[in-house]
CSV table of C-alpha atoms in Angstrom, one decimal:
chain,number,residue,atom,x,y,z
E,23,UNK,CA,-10.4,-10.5,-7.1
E,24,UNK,CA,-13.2,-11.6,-5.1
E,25,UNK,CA,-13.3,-8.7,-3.0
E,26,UNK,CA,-13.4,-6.1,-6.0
E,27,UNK,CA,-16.5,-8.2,-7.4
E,28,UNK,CA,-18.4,-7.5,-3.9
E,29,UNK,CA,-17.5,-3.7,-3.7
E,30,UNK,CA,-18.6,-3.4,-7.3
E,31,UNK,CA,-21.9,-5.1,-6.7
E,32,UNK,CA,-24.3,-2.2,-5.9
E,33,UNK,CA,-26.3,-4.0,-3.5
E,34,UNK,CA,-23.5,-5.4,-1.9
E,35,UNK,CA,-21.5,-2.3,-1.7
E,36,UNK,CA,-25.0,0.1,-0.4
E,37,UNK,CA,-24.6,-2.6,2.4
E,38,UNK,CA,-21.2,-2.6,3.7
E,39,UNK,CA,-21.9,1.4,3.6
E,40,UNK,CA,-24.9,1.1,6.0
E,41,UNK,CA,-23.0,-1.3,8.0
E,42,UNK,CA,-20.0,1.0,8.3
E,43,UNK,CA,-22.3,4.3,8.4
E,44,UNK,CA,-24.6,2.8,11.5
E,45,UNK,CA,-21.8,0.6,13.1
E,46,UNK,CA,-19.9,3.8,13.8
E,47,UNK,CA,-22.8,5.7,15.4
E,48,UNK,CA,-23.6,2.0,17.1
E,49,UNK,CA,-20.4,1.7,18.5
E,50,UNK,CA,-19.8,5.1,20.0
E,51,UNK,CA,-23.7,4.9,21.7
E,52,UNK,CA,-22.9,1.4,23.5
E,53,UNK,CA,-19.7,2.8,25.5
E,54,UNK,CA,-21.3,5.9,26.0
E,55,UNK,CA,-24.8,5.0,27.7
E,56,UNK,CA,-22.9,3.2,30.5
E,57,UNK,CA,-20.9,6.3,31.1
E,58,UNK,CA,-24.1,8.3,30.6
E,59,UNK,CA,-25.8,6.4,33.3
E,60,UNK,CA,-22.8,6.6,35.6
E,61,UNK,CA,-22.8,10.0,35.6
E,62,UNK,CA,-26.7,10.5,36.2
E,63,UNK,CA,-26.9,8.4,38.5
E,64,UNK,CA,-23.9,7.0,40.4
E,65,UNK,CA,-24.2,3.9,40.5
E,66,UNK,CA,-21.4,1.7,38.9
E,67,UNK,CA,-24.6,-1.6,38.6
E,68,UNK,CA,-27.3,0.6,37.0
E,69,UNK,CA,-24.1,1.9,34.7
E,70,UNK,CA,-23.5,-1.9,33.7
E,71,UNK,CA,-27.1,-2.6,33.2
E,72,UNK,CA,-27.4,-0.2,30.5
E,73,UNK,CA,-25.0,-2.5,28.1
E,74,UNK,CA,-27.4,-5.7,29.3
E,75,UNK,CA,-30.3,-3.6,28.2
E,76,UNK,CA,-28.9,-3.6,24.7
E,77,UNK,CA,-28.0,-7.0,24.5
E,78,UNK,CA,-31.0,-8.3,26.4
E,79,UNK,CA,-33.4,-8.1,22.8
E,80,UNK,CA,-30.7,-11.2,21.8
E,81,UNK,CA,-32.2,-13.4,24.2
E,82,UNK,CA,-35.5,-13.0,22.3
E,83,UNK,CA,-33.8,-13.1,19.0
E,84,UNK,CA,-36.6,-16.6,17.1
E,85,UNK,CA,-39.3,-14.0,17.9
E,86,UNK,CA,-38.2,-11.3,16.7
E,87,UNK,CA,-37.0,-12.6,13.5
E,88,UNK,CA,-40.5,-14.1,13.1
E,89,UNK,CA,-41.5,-10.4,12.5
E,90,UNK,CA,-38.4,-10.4,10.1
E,91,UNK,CA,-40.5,-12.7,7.8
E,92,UNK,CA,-43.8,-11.6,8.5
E,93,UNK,CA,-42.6,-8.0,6.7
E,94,UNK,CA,-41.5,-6.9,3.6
E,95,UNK,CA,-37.2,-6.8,4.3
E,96,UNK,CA,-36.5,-3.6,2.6
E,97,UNK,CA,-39.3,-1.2,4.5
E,98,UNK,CA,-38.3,-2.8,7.6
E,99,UNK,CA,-34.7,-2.2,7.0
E,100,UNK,CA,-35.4,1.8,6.5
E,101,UNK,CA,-38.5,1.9,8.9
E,102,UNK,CA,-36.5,0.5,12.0
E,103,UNK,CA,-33.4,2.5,11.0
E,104,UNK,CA,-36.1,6.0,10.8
E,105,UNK,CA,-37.0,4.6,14.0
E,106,UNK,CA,-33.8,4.5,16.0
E,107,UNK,CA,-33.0,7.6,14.6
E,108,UNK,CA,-36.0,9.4,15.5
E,109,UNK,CA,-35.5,7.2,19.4
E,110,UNK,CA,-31.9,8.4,19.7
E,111,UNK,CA,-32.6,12.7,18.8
E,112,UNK,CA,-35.0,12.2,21.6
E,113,UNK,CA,-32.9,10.8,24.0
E,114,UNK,CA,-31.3,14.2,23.8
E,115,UNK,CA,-33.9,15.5,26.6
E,116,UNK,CA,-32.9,13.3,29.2
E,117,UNK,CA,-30.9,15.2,31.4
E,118,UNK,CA,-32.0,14.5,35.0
E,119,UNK,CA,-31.9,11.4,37.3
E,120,UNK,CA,-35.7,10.7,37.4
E,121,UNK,CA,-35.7,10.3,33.3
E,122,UNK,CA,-32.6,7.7,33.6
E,123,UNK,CA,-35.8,5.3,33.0
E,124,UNK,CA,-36.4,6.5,29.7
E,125,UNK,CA,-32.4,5.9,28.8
E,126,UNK,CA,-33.2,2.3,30.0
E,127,UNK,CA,-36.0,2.0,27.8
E,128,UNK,CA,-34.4,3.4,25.1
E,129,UNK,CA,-31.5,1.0,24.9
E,130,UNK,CA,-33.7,-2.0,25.6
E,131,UNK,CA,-36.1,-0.7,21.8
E,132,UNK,CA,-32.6,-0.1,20.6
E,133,UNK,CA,-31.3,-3.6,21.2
E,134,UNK,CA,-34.8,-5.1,19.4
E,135,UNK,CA,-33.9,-2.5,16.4
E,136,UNK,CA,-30.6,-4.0,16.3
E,137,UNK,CA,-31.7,-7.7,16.3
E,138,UNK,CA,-34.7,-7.3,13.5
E,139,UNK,CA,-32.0,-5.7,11.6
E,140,UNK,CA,-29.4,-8.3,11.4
E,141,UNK,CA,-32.1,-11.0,10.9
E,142,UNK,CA,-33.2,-8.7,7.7
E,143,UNK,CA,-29.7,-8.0,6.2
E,144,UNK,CA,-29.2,-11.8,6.8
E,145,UNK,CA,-31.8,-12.2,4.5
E,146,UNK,CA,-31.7,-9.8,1.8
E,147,UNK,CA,-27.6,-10.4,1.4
E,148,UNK,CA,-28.3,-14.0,0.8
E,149,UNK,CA,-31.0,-13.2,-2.2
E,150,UNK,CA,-29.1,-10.5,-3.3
E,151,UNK,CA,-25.1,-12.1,-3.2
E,152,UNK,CA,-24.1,-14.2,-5.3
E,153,UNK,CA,-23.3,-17.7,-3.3
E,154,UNK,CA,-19.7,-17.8,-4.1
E,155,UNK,CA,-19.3,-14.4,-2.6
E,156,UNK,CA,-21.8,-14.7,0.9
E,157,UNK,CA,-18.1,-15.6,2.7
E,158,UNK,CA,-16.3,-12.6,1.0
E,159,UNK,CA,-19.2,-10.6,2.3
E,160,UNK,CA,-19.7,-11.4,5.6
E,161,UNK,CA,-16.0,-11.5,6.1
E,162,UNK,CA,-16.5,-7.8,5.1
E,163,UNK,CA,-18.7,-6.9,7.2
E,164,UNK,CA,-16.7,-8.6,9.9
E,165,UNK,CA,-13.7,-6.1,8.6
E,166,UNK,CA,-16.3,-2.8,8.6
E,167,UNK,CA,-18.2,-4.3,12.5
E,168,UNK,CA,-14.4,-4.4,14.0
E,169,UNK,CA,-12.9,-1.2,12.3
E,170,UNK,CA,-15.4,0.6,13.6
E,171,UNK,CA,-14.7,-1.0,17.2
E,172,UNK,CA,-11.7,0.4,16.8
E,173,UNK,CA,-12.6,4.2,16.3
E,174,UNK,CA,-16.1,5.0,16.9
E,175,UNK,CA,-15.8,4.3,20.9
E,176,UNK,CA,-13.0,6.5,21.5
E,177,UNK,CA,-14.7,9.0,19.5
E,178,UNK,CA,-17.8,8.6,21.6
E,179,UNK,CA,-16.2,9.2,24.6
E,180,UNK,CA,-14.1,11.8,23.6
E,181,UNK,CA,-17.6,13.6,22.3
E,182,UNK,CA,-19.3,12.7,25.5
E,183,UNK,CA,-16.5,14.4,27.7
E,184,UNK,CA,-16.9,17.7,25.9
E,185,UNK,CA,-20.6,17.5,25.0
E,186,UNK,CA,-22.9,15.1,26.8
E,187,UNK,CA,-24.6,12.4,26.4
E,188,UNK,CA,-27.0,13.8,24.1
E,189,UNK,CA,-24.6,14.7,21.5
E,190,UNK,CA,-23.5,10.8,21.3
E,191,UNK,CA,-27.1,10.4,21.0
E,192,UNK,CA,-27.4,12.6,17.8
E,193,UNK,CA,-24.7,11.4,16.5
E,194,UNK,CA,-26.0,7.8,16.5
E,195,UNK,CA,-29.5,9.5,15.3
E,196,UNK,CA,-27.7,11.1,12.2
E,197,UNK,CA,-25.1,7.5,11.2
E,198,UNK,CA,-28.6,5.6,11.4
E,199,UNK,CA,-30.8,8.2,9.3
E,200,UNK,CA,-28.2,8.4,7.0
E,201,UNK,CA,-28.0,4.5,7.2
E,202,UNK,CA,-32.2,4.0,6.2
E,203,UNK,CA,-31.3,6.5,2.9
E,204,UNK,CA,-28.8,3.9,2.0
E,205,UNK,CA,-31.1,1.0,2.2
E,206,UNK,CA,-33.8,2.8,0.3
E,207,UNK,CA,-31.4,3.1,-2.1
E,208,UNK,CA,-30.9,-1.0,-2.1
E,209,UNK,CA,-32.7,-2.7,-5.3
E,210,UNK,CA,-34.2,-6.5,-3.1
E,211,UNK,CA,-35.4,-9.3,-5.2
E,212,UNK,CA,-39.0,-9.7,-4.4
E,213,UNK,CA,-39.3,-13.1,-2.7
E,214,UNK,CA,-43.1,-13.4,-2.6
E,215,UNK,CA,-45.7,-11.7,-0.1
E,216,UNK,CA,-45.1,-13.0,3.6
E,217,UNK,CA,-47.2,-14.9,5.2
E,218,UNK,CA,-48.9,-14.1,8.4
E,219,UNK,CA,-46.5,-15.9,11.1
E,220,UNK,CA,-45.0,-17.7,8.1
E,221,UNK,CA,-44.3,-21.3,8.1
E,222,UNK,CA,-43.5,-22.9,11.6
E,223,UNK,CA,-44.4,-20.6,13.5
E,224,UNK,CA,-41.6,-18.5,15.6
E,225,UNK,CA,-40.0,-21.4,16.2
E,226,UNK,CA,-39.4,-22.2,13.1
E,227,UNK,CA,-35.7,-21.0,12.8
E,228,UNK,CA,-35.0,-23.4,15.9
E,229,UNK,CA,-35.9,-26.7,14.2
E,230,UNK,CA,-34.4,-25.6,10.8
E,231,UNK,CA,-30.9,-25.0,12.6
E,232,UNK,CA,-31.5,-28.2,14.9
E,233,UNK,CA,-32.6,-30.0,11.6
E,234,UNK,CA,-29.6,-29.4,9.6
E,235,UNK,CA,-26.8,-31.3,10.0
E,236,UNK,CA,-24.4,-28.6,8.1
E,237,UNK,CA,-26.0,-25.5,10.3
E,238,UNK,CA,-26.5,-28.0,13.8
E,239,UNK,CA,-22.3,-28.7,14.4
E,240,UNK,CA,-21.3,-24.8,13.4
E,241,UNK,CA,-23.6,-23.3,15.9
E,242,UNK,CA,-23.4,-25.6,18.7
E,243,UNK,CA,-19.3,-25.2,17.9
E,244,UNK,CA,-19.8,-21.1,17.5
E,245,UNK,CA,-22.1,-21.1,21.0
E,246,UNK,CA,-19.3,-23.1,22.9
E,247,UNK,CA,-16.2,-20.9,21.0
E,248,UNK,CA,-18.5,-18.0,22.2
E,249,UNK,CA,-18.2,-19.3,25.8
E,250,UNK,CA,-14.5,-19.2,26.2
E,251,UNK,CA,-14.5,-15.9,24.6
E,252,UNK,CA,-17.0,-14.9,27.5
E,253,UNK,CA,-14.6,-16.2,29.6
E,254,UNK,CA,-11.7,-15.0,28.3
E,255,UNK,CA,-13.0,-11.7,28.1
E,256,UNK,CA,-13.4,-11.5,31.8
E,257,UNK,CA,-9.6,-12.0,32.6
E,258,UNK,CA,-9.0,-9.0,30.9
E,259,UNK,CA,-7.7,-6.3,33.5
E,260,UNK,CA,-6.6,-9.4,35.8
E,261,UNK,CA,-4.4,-9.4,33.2
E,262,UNK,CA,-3.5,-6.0,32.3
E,263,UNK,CA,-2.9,-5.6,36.1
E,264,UNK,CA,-1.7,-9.0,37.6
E,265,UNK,CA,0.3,-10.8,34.8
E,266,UNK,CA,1.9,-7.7,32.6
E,267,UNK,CA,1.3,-5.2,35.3
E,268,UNK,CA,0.4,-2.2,33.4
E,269,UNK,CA,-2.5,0.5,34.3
E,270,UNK,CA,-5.9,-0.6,33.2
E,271,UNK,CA,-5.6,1.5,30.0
E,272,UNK,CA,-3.5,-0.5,28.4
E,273,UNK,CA,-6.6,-2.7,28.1
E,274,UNK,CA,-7.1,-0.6,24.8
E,275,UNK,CA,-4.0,-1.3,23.4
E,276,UNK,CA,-4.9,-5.1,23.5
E,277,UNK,CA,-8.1,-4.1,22.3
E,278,UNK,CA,-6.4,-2.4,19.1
E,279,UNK,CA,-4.4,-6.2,18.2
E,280,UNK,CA,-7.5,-7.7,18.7
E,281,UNK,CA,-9.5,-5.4,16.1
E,282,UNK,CA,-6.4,-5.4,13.6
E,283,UNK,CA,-6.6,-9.4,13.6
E,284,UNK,CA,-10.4,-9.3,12.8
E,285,UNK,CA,-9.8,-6.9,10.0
E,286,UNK,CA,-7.3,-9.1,8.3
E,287,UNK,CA,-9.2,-12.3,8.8
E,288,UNK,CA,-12.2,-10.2,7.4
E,289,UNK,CA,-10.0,-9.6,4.3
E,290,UNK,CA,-9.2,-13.2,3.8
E,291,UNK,CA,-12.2,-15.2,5.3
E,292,UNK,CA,-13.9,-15.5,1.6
E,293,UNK,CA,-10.9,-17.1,-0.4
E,294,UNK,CA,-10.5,-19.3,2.3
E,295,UNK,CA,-13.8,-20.4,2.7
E,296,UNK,CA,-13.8,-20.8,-1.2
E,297,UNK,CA,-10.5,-23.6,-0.4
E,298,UNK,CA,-12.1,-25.1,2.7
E,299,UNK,CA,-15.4,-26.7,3.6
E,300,UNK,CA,-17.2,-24.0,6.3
E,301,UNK,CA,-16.1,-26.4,9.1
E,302,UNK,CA,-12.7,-27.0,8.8
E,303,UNK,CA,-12.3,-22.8,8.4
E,304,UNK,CA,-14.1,-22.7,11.7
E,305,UNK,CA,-11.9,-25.6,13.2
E,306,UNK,CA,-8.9,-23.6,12.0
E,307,UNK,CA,-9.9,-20.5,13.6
E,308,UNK,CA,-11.3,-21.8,17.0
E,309,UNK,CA,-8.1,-23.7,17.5
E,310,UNK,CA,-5.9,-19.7,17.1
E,311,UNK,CA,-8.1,-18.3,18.8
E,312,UNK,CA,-7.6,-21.4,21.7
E,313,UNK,CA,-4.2,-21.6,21.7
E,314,UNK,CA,-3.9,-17.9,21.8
E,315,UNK,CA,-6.0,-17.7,24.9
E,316,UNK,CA,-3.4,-19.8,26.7
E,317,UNK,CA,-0.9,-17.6,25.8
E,318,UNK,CA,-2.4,-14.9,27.4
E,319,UNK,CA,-1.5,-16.1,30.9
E,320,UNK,CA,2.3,-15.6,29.7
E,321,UNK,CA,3.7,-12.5,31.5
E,322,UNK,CA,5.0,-10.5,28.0
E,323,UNK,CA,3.4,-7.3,26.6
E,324,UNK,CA,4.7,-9.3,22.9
E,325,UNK,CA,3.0,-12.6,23.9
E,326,UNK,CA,0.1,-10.5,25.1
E,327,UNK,CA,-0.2,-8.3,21.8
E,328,UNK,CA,0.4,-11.5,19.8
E,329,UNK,CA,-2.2,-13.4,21.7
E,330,UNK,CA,-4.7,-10.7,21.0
E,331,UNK,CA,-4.1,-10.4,17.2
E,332,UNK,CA,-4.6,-14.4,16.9
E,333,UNK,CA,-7.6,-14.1,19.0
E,334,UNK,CA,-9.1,-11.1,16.9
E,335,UNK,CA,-8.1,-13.4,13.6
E,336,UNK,CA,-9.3,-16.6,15.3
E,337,UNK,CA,-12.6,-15.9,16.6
E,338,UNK,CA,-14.4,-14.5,14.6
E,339,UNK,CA,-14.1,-17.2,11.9
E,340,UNK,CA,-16.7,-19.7,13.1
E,341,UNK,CA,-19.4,-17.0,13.5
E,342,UNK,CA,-18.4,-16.1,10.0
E,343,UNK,CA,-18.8,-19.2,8.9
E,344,UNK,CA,-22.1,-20.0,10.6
E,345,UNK,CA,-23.7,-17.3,9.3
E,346,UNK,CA,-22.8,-18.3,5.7
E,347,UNK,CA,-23.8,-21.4,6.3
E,348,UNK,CA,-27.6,-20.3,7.2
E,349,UNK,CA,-27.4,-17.6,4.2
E,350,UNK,CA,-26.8,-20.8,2.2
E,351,UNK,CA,-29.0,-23.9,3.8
E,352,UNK,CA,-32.0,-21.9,4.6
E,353,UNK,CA,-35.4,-21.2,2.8
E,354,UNK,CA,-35.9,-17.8,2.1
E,355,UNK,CA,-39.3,-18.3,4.1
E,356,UNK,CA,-37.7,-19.0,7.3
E,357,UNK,CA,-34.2,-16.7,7.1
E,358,UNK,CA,-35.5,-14.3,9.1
E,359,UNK,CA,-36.0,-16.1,12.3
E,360,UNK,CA,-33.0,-18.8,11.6
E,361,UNK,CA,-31.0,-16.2,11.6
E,362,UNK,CA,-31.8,-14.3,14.7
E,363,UNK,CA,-31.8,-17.7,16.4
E,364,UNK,CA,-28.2,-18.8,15.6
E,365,UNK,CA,-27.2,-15.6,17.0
E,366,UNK,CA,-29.3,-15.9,20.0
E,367,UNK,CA,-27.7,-19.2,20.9
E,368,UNK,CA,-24.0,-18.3,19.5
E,369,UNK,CA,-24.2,-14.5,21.4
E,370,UNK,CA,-26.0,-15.7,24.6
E,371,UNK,CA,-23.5,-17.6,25.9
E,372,UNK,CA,-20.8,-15.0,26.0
E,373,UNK,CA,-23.2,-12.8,27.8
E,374,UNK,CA,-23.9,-15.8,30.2
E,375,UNK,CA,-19.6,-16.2,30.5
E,376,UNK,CA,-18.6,-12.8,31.4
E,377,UNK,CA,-20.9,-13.2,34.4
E,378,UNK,CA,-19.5,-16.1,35.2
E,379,UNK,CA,-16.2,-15.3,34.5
E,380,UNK,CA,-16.1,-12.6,36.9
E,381,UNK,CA,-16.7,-14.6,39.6
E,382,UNK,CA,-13.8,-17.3,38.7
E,383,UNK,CA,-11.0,-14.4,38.3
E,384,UNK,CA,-12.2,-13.7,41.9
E,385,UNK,CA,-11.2,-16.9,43.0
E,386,UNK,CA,-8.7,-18.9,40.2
E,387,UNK,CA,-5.7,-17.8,39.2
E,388,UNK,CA,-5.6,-16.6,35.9
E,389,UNK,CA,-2.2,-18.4,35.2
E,390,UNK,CA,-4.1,-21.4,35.5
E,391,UNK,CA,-8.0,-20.3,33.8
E,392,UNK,CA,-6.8,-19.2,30.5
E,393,UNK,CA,-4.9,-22.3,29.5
E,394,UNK,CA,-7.7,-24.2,30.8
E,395,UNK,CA,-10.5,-22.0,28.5
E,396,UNK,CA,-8.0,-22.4,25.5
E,397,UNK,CA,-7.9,-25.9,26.0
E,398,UNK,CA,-11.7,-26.0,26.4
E,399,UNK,CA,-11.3,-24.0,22.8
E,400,UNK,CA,-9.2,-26.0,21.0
E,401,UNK,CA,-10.9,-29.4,21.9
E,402,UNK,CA,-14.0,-27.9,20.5
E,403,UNK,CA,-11.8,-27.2,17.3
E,404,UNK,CA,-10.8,-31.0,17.5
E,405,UNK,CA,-14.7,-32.1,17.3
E,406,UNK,CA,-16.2,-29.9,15.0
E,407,UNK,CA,-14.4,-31.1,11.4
E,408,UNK,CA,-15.8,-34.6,12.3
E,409,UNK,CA,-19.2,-33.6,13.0
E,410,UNK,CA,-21.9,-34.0,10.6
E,411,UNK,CA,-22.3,-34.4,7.2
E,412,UNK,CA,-20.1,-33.4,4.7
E,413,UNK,CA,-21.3,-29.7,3.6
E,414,UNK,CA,-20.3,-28.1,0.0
E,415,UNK,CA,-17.7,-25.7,-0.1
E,416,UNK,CA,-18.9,-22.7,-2.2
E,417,UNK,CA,-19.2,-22.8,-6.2
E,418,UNK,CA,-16.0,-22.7,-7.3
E,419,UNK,CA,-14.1,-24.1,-4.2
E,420,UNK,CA,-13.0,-27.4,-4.3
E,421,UNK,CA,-14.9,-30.8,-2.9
E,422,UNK,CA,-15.2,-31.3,0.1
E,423,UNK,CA,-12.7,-33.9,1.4
């Protein structure tokens, strides 16, 4: 079984360790800061700020993979992990209002740490995986990202009710110190010394994705699925309130369906994507994951908990998908910043939606918004299979058709 072969490869397995080990700490630290800043300060907009300070480093996401390739992968996977975890056990000392600035500036190098990390894993998985196995890996690492969702943020608040804020802190410090001795541990095949700036400049990841007409279609595809998800996303409690009428807690009950459909989509992405070329298994997915928005403007808690399970299973196959896809297509020269630029432009927009969102549930009815998002969805699911050129499937899948 294809899954067995990735949890018996050593490389393979050290990572979906480190993901689970610093995706726990990860998870636990982004609920917690907006709380932490709440309390220290009051304000409910500085206390949403502090989750755009962590996603803000996305937006810069082709420059900071350019350091990706300037650097050696392996150093920079334990050196930025040392690094967050020596950031974090100091954020322990902020206590008072007038340090909520070093909080701020602590989440915005914590971001950057994130996104220098995912453009390195991106490139060390694809020279150490074998190809047949990049979409059993990723779809792991999907599984290990949204089991953690599922745990680590009630854990953090649960710590930072009896504890602090600094105690989420040093928990996050520990999972990523722990997470750097598992990458040390990682044997990377040696791909040559970089080059200062390395080919293209930092742009380089930009024309390479723009270039391609495999990678082109799935990002463009994953950035518009990413969208409606932003959108989506923003009906939440007008849902939870308005159509099922429940407290806004039951928001993480939804939340729950939603993480147990990425889980199992996590388990299967690989054989599929072994079946089906990459675009057709991110077709397939955007369309559940369209239809099941519509259905979340029915007034059922079983339609509701249905329509999040489809959307947990539906979404996150395009990005899955895409980011094989790169793994595949791309020099090893360039990874780094192709990477980080497919998820600047297939992240961004979700940031972009919630924003936007939030200003549409003030003023359309949710009865009629989702089905027209889902919609929006599913004709982006319509487009994408005919887009391009024919891409291989992985070894041992069939031809493409």
């Amino acid at each position: 079984m294809a899954v067995g072969r990735v949890l018996r490869d050593r490389t393979a397995g050290l990572f979906l360790a480190a993901v689970v080990v610093s995706g726990f700490g990860s998870s636990a630290m982004t609920l917690a800061a907006g709380i932490w800043v709440k309390s220290l300060t009051g304000s409910d907009a500085l206390a949403a700020l502090a989750l755009f300070a962590v996603w803000l480093p996305v937006l810069f996401g082709p420059l900071l993979g350019a350091v990706a390739d300037r650097l050696p992968r392996k150093p920079l996977l334990v050196g930025t992990n040392v690094t967050l975890a020596v950031l974090l056990a100091a954020l322990a000392a902020v206590g008072a209002q007038g340090r909520v600035w070093l909080l701020f500036a602590a989440l915005v190098v914590y971001g950057c740490g994130s996104v220098l990390m995912g453009s390195a894993e991106a490139a060390v998985v694809a020279g150490a995986v074998a190809p047949g196995l990049l979409g059993d890996f990723n779809g792991l690492r999907m599984m290990a990202n949204e089991g953690m969702k599922l745990v680590a943020p009630l854990t953090g608040a649960g710590l930072y009710a009896r504890y602090g804020g600094s105690a989420v802190a040093l928990l996050d410090a520990v999972s990523f110190a722990l997470a750097a001795g598992l990458y040390a541990l990682l044997r990377v095949r040696r791909t040559g010394r970089p080059t200062p700036g390395g080919p293209g400049g930092w742009t380089a990841g930009l024309r390479q994705l723009w270039g391609s007409p495999v990678l082109r279609p799935l990002v463009l595809a994953a950035s518009a699925t990413m969208l409606c998800a932003g959108l989506n996303g923003a009906t939440l409690y007008a849902v939870v309130d308005g159509t099922l009428g429940h407290s806004p807690a039951y928001a993480g009950v939804l939340s729950v369906a939603q993480g147990l459909g990425s889980i199992t989509v996590g388990l299967l992405a690989g054989p599929l994507m072994r079946r089906l070329p990459g675009r057709v298994f991110a077709a397939a997915g955007i369309a559940v994951f369209g239809v099941a928005v519509g259905l979340r403007a029915v007034p059922s808690d079983a339609v509701a908990l249905t329509a999040c399970a489809l959307i947990g299973a539906g979404l996150p196959c395009v990005l899955i998908a895409a980011l094989t896809a790169v793994q595949r297509e791309t020099p090893d020269a360039v990874l780094g910043r192709t990477a980080a630029t497919a998820d600047t432009l297939m992240m961004s927009p979700n940031a972009v939606a919630l924003g936007i969102g939030a200003g549409l549930v003030a003023r359309v009815d949710v009865g009629v918004l989702l089905p027209v998002v889902g919609a929006g969805a599913v004709l982006t699911a319509a487009l994408l299979p005919a887009v391009g050129r024919r891409e291989r499937v992985a070894p041992g899948g069939p031809a493409d058709a």
